[in-house]
Coordinates of C-alpha atoms in Angstrom, one line a residue:
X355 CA 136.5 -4.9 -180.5
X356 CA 138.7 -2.6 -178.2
X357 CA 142.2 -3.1 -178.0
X358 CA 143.8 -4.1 -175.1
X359 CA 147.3 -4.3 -173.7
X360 CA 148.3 -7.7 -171.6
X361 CA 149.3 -6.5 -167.8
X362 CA 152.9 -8.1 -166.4
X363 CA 150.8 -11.3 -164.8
X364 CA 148.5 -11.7 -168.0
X365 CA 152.2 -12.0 -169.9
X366 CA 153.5 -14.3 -167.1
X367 CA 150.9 -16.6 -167.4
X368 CA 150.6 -16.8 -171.1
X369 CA 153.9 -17.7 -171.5
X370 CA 154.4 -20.1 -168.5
X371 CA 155.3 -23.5 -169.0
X372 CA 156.7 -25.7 -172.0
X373 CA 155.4 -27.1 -174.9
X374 CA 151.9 -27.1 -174.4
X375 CA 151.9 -22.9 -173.2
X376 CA 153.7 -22.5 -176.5
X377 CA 150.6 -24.1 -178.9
X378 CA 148.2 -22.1 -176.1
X379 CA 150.2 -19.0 -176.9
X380 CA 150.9 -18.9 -180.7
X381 CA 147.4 -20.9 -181.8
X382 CA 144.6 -19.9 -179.5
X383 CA 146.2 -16.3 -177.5
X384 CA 147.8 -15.4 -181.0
X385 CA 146.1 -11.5 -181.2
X386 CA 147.7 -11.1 -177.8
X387 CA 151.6 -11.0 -179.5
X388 CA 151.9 -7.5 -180.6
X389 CA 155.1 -5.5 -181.5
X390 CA 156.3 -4.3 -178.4
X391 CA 156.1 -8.1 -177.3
X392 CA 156.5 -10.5 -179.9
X393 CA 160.7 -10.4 -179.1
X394 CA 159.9 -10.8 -175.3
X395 CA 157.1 -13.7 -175.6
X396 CA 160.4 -15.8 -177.8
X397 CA 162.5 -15.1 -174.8
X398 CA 160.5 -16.5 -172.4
X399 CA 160.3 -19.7 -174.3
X400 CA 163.4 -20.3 -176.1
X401 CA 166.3 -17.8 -173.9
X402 CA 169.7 -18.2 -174.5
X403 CA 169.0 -20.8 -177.5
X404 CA 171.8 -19.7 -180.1
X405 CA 169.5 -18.8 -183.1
X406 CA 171.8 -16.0 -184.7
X407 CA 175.5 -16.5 -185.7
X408 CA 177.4 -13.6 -187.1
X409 CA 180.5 -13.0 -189.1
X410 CA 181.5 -9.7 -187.4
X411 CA 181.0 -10.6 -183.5
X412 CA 179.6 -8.2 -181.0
X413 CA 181.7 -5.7 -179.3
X414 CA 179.9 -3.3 -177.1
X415 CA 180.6 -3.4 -173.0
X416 CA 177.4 -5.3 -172.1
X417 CA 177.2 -7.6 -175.0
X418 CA 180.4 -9.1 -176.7
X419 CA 179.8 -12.4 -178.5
X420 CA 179.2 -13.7 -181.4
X421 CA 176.5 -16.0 -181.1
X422 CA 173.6 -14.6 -179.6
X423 CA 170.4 -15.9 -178.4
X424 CA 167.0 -14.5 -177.4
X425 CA 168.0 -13.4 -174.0
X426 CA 170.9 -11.7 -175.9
X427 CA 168.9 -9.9 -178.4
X428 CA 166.3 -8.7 -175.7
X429 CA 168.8 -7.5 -174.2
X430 CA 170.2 -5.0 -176.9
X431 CA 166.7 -4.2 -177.7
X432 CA 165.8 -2.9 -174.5
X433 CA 169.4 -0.8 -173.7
X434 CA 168.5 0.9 -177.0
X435 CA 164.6 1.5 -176.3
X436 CA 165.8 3.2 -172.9
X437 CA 168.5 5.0 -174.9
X438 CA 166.5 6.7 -177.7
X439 CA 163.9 7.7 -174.5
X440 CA 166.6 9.4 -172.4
X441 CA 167.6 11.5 -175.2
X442 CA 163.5 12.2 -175.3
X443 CA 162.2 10.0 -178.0
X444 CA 158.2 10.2 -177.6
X445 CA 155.8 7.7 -179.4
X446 CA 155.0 8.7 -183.4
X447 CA 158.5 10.2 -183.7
X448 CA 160.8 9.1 -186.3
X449 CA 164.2 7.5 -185.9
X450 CA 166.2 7.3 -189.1
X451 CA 168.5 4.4 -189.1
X452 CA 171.7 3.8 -191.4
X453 CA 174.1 2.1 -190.5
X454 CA 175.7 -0.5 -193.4
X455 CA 174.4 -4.0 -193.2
X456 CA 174.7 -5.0 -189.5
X457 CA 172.5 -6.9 -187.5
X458 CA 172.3 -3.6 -185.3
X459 CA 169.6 -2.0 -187.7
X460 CA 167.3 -4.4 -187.2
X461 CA 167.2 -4.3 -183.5
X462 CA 166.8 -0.8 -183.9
X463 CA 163.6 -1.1 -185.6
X464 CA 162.6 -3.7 -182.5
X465 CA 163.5 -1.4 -180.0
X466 CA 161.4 1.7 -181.8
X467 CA 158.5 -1.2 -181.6
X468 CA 159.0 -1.4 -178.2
X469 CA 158.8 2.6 -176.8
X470 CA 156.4 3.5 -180.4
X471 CA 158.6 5.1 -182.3
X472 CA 158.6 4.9 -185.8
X473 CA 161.6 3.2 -187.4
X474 CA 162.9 4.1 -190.5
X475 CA 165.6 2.1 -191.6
X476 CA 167.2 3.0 -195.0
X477 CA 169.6 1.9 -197.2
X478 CA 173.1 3.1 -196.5
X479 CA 173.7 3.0 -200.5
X480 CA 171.5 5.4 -200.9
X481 CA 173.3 8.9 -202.5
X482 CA 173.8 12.2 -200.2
X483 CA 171.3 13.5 -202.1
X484 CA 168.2 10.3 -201.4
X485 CA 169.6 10.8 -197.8
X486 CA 168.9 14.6 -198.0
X487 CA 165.7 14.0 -199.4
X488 CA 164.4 11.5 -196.9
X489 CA 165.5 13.4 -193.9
X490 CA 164.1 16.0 -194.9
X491 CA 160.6 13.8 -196.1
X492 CA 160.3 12.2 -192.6
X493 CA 161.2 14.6 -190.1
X494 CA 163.6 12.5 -188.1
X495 CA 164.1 13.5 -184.3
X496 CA 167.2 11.0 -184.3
X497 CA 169.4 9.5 -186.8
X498 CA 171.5 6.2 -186.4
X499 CA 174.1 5.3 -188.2
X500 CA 178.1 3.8 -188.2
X501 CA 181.2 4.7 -188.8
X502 CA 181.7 3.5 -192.1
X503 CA 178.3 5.4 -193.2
X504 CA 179.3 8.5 -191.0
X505 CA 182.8 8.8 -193.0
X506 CA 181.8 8.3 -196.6
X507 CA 178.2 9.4 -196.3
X508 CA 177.5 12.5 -193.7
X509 CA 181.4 14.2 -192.6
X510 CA 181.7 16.0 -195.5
X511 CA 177.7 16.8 -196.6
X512 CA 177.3 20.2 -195.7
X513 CA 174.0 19.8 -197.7
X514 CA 172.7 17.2 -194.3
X515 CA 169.1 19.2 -192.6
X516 CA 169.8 19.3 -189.2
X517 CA 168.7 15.9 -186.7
X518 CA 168.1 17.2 -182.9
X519 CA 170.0 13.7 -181.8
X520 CA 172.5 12.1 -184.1
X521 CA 174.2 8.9 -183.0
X522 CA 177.2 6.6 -184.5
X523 CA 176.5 2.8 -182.8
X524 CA 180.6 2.7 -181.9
X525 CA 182.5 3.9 -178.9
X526 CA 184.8 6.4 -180.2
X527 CA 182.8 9.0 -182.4
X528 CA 183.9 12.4 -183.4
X529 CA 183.4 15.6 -181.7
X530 CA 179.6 17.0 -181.6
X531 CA 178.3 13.3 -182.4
X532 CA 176.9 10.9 -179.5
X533 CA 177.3 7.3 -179.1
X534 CA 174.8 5.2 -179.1
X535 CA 177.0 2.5 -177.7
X536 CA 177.8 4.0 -175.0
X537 CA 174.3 5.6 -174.0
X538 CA 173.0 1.6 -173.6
X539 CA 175.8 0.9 -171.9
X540 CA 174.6 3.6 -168.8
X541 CA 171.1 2.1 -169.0
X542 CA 169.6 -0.9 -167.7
X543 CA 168.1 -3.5 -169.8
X544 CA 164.6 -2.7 -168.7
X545 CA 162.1 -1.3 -171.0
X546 CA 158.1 -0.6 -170.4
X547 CA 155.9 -1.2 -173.7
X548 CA 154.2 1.3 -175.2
X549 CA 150.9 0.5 -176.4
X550 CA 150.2 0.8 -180.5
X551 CA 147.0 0.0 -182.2
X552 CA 147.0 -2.3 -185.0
X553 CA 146.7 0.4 -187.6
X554 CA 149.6 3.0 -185.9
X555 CA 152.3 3.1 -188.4
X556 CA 155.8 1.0 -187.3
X557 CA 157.7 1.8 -189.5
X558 CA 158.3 3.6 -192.7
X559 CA 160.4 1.5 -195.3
X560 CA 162.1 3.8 -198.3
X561 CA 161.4 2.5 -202.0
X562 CA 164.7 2.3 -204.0
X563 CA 164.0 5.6 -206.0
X564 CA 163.7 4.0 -209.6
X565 CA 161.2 6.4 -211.0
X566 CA 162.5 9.6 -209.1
X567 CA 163.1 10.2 -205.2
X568 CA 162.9 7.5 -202.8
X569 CA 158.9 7.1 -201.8
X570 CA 158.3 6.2 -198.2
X571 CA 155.6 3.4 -197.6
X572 CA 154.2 3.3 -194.0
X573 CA 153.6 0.1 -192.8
X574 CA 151.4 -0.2 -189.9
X575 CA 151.8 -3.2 -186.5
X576 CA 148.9 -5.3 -188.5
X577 CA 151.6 -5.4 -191.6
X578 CA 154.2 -7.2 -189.4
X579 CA 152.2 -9.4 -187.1
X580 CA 150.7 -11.3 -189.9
X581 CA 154.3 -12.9 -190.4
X582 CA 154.9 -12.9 -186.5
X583 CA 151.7 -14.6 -185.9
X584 CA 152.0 -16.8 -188.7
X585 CA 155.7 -18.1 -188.1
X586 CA 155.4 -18.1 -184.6
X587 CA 152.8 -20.9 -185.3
X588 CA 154.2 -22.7 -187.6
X589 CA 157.7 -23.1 -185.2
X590 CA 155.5 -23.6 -182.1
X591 CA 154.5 -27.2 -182.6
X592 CA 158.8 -28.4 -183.4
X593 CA 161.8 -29.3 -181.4
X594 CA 164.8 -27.0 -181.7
X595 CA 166.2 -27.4 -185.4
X596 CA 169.5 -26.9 -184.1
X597 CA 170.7 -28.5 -187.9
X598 CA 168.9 -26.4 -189.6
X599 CA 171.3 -23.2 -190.7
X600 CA 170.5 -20.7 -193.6
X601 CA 173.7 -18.7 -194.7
X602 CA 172.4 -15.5 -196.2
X603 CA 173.7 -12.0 -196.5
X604 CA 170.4 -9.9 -197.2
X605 CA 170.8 -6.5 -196.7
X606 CA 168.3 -6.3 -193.5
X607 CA 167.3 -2.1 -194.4
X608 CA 165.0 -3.7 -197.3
X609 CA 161.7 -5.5 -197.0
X610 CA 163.0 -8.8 -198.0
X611 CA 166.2 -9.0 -195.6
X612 CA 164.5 -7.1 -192.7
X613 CA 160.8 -10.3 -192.5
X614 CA 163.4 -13.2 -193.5
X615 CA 165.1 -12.5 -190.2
X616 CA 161.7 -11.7 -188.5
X617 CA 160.5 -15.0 -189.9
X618 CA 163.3 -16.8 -188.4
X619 CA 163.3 -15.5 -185.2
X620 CA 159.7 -16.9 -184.9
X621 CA 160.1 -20.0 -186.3
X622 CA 163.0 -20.9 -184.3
X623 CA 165.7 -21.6 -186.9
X624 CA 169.1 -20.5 -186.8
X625 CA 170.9 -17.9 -189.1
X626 CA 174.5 -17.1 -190.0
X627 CA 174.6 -13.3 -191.3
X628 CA 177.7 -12.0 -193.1
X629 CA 177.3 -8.3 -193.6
X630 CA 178.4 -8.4 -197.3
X631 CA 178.0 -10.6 -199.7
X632 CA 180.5 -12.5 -201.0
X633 CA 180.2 -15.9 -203.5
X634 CA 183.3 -17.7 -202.4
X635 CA 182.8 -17.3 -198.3
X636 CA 179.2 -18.4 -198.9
X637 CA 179.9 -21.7 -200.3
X638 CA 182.8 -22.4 -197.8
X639 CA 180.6 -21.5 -195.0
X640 CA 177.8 -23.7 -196.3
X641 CA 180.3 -26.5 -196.7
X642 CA 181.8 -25.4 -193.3
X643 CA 179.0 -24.6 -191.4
X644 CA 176.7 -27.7 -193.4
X645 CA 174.5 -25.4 -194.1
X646 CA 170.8 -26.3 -195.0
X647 CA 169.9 -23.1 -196.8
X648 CA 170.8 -20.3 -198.3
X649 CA 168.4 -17.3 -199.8
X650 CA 169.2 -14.4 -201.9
X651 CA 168.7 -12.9 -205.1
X652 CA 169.0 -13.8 -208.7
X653 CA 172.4 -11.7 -209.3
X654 CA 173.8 -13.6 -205.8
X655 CA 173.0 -16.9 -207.8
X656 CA 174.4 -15.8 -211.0
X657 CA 177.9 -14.8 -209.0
X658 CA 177.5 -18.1 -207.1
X659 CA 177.8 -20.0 -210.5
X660 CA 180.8 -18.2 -211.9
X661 CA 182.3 -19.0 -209.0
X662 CA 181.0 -22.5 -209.8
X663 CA 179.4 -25.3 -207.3
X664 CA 181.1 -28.2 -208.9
X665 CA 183.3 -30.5 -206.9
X666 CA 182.0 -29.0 -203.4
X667 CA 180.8 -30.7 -200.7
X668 CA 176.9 -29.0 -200.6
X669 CA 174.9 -32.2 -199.2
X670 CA 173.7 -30.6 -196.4
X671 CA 171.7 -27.7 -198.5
X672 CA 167.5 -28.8 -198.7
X673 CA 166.5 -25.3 -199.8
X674 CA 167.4 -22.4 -202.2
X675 CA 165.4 -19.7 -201.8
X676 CA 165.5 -16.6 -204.4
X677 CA 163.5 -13.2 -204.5
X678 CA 163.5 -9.2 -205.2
X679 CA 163.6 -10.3 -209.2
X680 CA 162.6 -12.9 -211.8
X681 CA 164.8 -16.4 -211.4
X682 CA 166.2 -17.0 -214.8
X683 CA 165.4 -20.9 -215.6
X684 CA 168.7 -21.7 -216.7
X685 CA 170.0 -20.8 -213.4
X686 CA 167.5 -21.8 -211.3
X687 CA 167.6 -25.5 -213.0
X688 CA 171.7 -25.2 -212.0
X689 CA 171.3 -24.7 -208.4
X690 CA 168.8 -27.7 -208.8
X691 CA 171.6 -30.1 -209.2
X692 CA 173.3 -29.4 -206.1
X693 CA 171.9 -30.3 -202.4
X694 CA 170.6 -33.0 -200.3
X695 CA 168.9 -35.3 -203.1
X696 CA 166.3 -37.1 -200.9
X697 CA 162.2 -37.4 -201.4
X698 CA 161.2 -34.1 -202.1
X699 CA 165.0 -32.3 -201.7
X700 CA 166.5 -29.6 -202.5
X701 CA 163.5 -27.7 -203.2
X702 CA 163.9 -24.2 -204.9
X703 CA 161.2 -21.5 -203.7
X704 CA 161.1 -18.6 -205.3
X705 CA 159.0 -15.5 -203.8
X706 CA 157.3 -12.5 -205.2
X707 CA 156.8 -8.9 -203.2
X708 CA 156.8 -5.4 -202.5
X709 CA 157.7 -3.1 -199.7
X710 CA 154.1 -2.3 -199.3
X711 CA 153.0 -5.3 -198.9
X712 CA 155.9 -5.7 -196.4
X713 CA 156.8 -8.5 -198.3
X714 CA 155.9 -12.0 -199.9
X715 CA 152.5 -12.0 -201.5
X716 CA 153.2 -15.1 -203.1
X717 CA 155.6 -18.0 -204.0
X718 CA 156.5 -21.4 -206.1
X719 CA 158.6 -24.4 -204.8
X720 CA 160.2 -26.0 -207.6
X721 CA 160.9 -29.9 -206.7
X722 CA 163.9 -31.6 -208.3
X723 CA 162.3 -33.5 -210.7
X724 CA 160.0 -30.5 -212.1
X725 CA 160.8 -27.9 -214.8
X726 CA 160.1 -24.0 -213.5
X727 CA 157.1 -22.9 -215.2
X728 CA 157.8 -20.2 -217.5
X729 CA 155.7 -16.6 -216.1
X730 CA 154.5 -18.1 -213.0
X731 CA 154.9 -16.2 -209.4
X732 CA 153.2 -19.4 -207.7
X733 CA 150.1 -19.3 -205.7
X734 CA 149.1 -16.6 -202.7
X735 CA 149.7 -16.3 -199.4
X736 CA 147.0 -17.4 -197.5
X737 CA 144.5 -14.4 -196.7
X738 CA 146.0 -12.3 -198.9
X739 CA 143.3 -11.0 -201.4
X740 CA 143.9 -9.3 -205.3
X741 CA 141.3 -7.7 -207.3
X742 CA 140.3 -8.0 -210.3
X743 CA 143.5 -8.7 -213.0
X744 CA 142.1 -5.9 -215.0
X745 CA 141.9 -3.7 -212.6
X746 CA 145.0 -2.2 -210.7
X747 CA 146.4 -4.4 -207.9
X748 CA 145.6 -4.0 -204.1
X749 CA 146.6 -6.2 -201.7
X750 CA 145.4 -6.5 -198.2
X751 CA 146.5 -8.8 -195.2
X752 CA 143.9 -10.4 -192.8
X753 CA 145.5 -10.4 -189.3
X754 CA 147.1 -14.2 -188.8

């Protein structure tokens, strides 16, 4: 079936109206949503609705807050599209962003969505070296990154290949470096589509290098809008949830950080992101904040419990959520105890993935009352397919 791109009054009347557009738009018109409009379709419908708290707030000339809602977000997005295409950024070229654990890197990858770019957003712990490598590996025609990564990771690498455009997100940047701050800021927040098919790469997402260099997967738009279909779906039907908070600290240039905030975007549920992880400020935000969930992985748990959960007020919490290793039962039974113990509550779901699978390929909720099944990783994703056990694995997504 050809591919076809929705016109300005096609999008206008898709997403006009309430609650009954929204089931029309994310159940019946749900191949419609595509990358470069999947963050301007939410707009429409949910605007300046808070969804995104953040410990660090905001500071740029057009957008200094911190709460921000869809409106907010679209409008980061699109200074930054218009940005990376004044400096000449043409669709299928790379843009390497590395900045540490800011919200900022994922909007990146949104607004390379938007003009058809390819993101590639790595891990700002990575070593000169990895960074070297995968510069070098992808070609970048830009690189993004902060001051904190600029100082400790590129001012004194001689060793760096050479980016046509490289960019530090703040204001004040040293001499011979742009800012990308300041770029958005002479732009306005308008931003035409450009048109990918489903099997274009988006993105390319950097392996953590455990057998040897980093390994770059490309992950195509049909990788992502199975979660963006999906989730916008599922949060389509619902009121606002405006109790409903998750507390999470997920570093957003890996798989599992990068779709947990895709996946609440869609679904419509609010987020409080604190760029580093620390045990102590999580559980006085959750008890602050009454926060009803809080996802991470295994080591985060095991820090949460030296810590120790005993005597704190944690009612509010209906969902632990672990991935990116195997949940020790001991510790997953712990965090059991602790929640909102009603009907089925707290629950503890634990999720198994790869990069290139951009993902969750499968999960488990643990209820209260149940022991965790020793060697289980739960039951698939719907139209996900594996072969044969005996065979080595392959995975493929069927379009939501």
């Amino acid at each position: 079936m050809r591919e076809q791109q929705l016109n300005p009054a096609q999008l206008n009347n898709l997403t006009r109206g309430g609650y009954f557009s929204r089931l029309n738009t994310f159940f019946f018109n749900f191949k419609r949503i595509r990358l470069h409009n999947w963050l301007e379709i939410l707009n429409r419908f949910y605007g300046n609705y808070p969804i995104i708290e953040l410990e660090q707030s905001f500071n740029y000339p057009f957008l200094s807050q911190g709460y921000l809602g869809y409106s907010d977000l679209l409008n980061w997005v699109y200074r930054a599209g218009r940005a990376l295409l004044e400096l000449g950024v043409k669709k299928g070229e790379r843009v390497l962003i590395i900045p540490s654990n800011r919200l900022e890197l994922a909007l990146l990858n949104f607004a390379c969505h938007r003009i058809g770019a390819v993101a590639v957003p790595v891990n700002f712990m990575f070593s000169a070296s990895e960074i070297n490598y995968i510069i070098e590996d992808c070609q970048p025609r830009v690189l993004v990154t902060d001051q904190e990564v600029y100082s400790r990771t590129f001012q004194n690498n001689p060793q760096i290949p050479e980016v046509e455009h490289f960019l530090i997100l703040e204001e004040d940047v040293p001499l011979g470096v742009k800012s990308l701050g300041r770029l958005m800021a002479e732009v306005e927040p308008e931003l035409e589509p450009v048109f990918l098919r489903l099997n274009e790469t988006a993105q390319i997402l950097y392996t953590s290098g455990t057998t040897g260099y980093p390994k770059g997967a490309l992950i195509s738009q049909m990788n992502l809008l199975y979660f963006i279909r999906a989730f916008s779906a599922i949060g389509s039907p619902f009121p606002r949830r405006e109790r409903e908070l998750l507390v999470t600290s997920l570093p957003l240039a890996h798989i599992m950080g990068f779709m947990l905030l895709i996946i609440r975007l869609c679904s419509r549920t609010r987020w409080y992101f604190l760029n580093r992880f620390n045990p102590e400020q999580v559980l006085e935000l959750i008890e602050k904040k009454r926060a009803t969930s809080f996802i991470g992985v295994p080591a985060m748990f095991s820090m949460l419990k030296q810590v120790g959960l005993e005597g704190r007020d944690l009612g509010s919490v209906i969902l632990w959520g672990s991935a990116a290793d195997k949940m020790p039962e001991h510790l997953l039974q712990y965090f059991q105890r602790f929640g909102y113990h009603r009907f089925i509550f707290p629950l503890f779901v634990e999720m198994y993935g790869q990069v290139e699978t951009t993902g969750a390929i499968s999960f488990r909720v643990v209820f209260p009352w149940q022991k965790p099944k020793t060697g289980s990783i739960g039951v698939l994703l719907s139209l996900i397919h594996i072969s044969e056990p005996t065979r080595p694995l392959y995975i493929s997504y069927a379009v939501f």
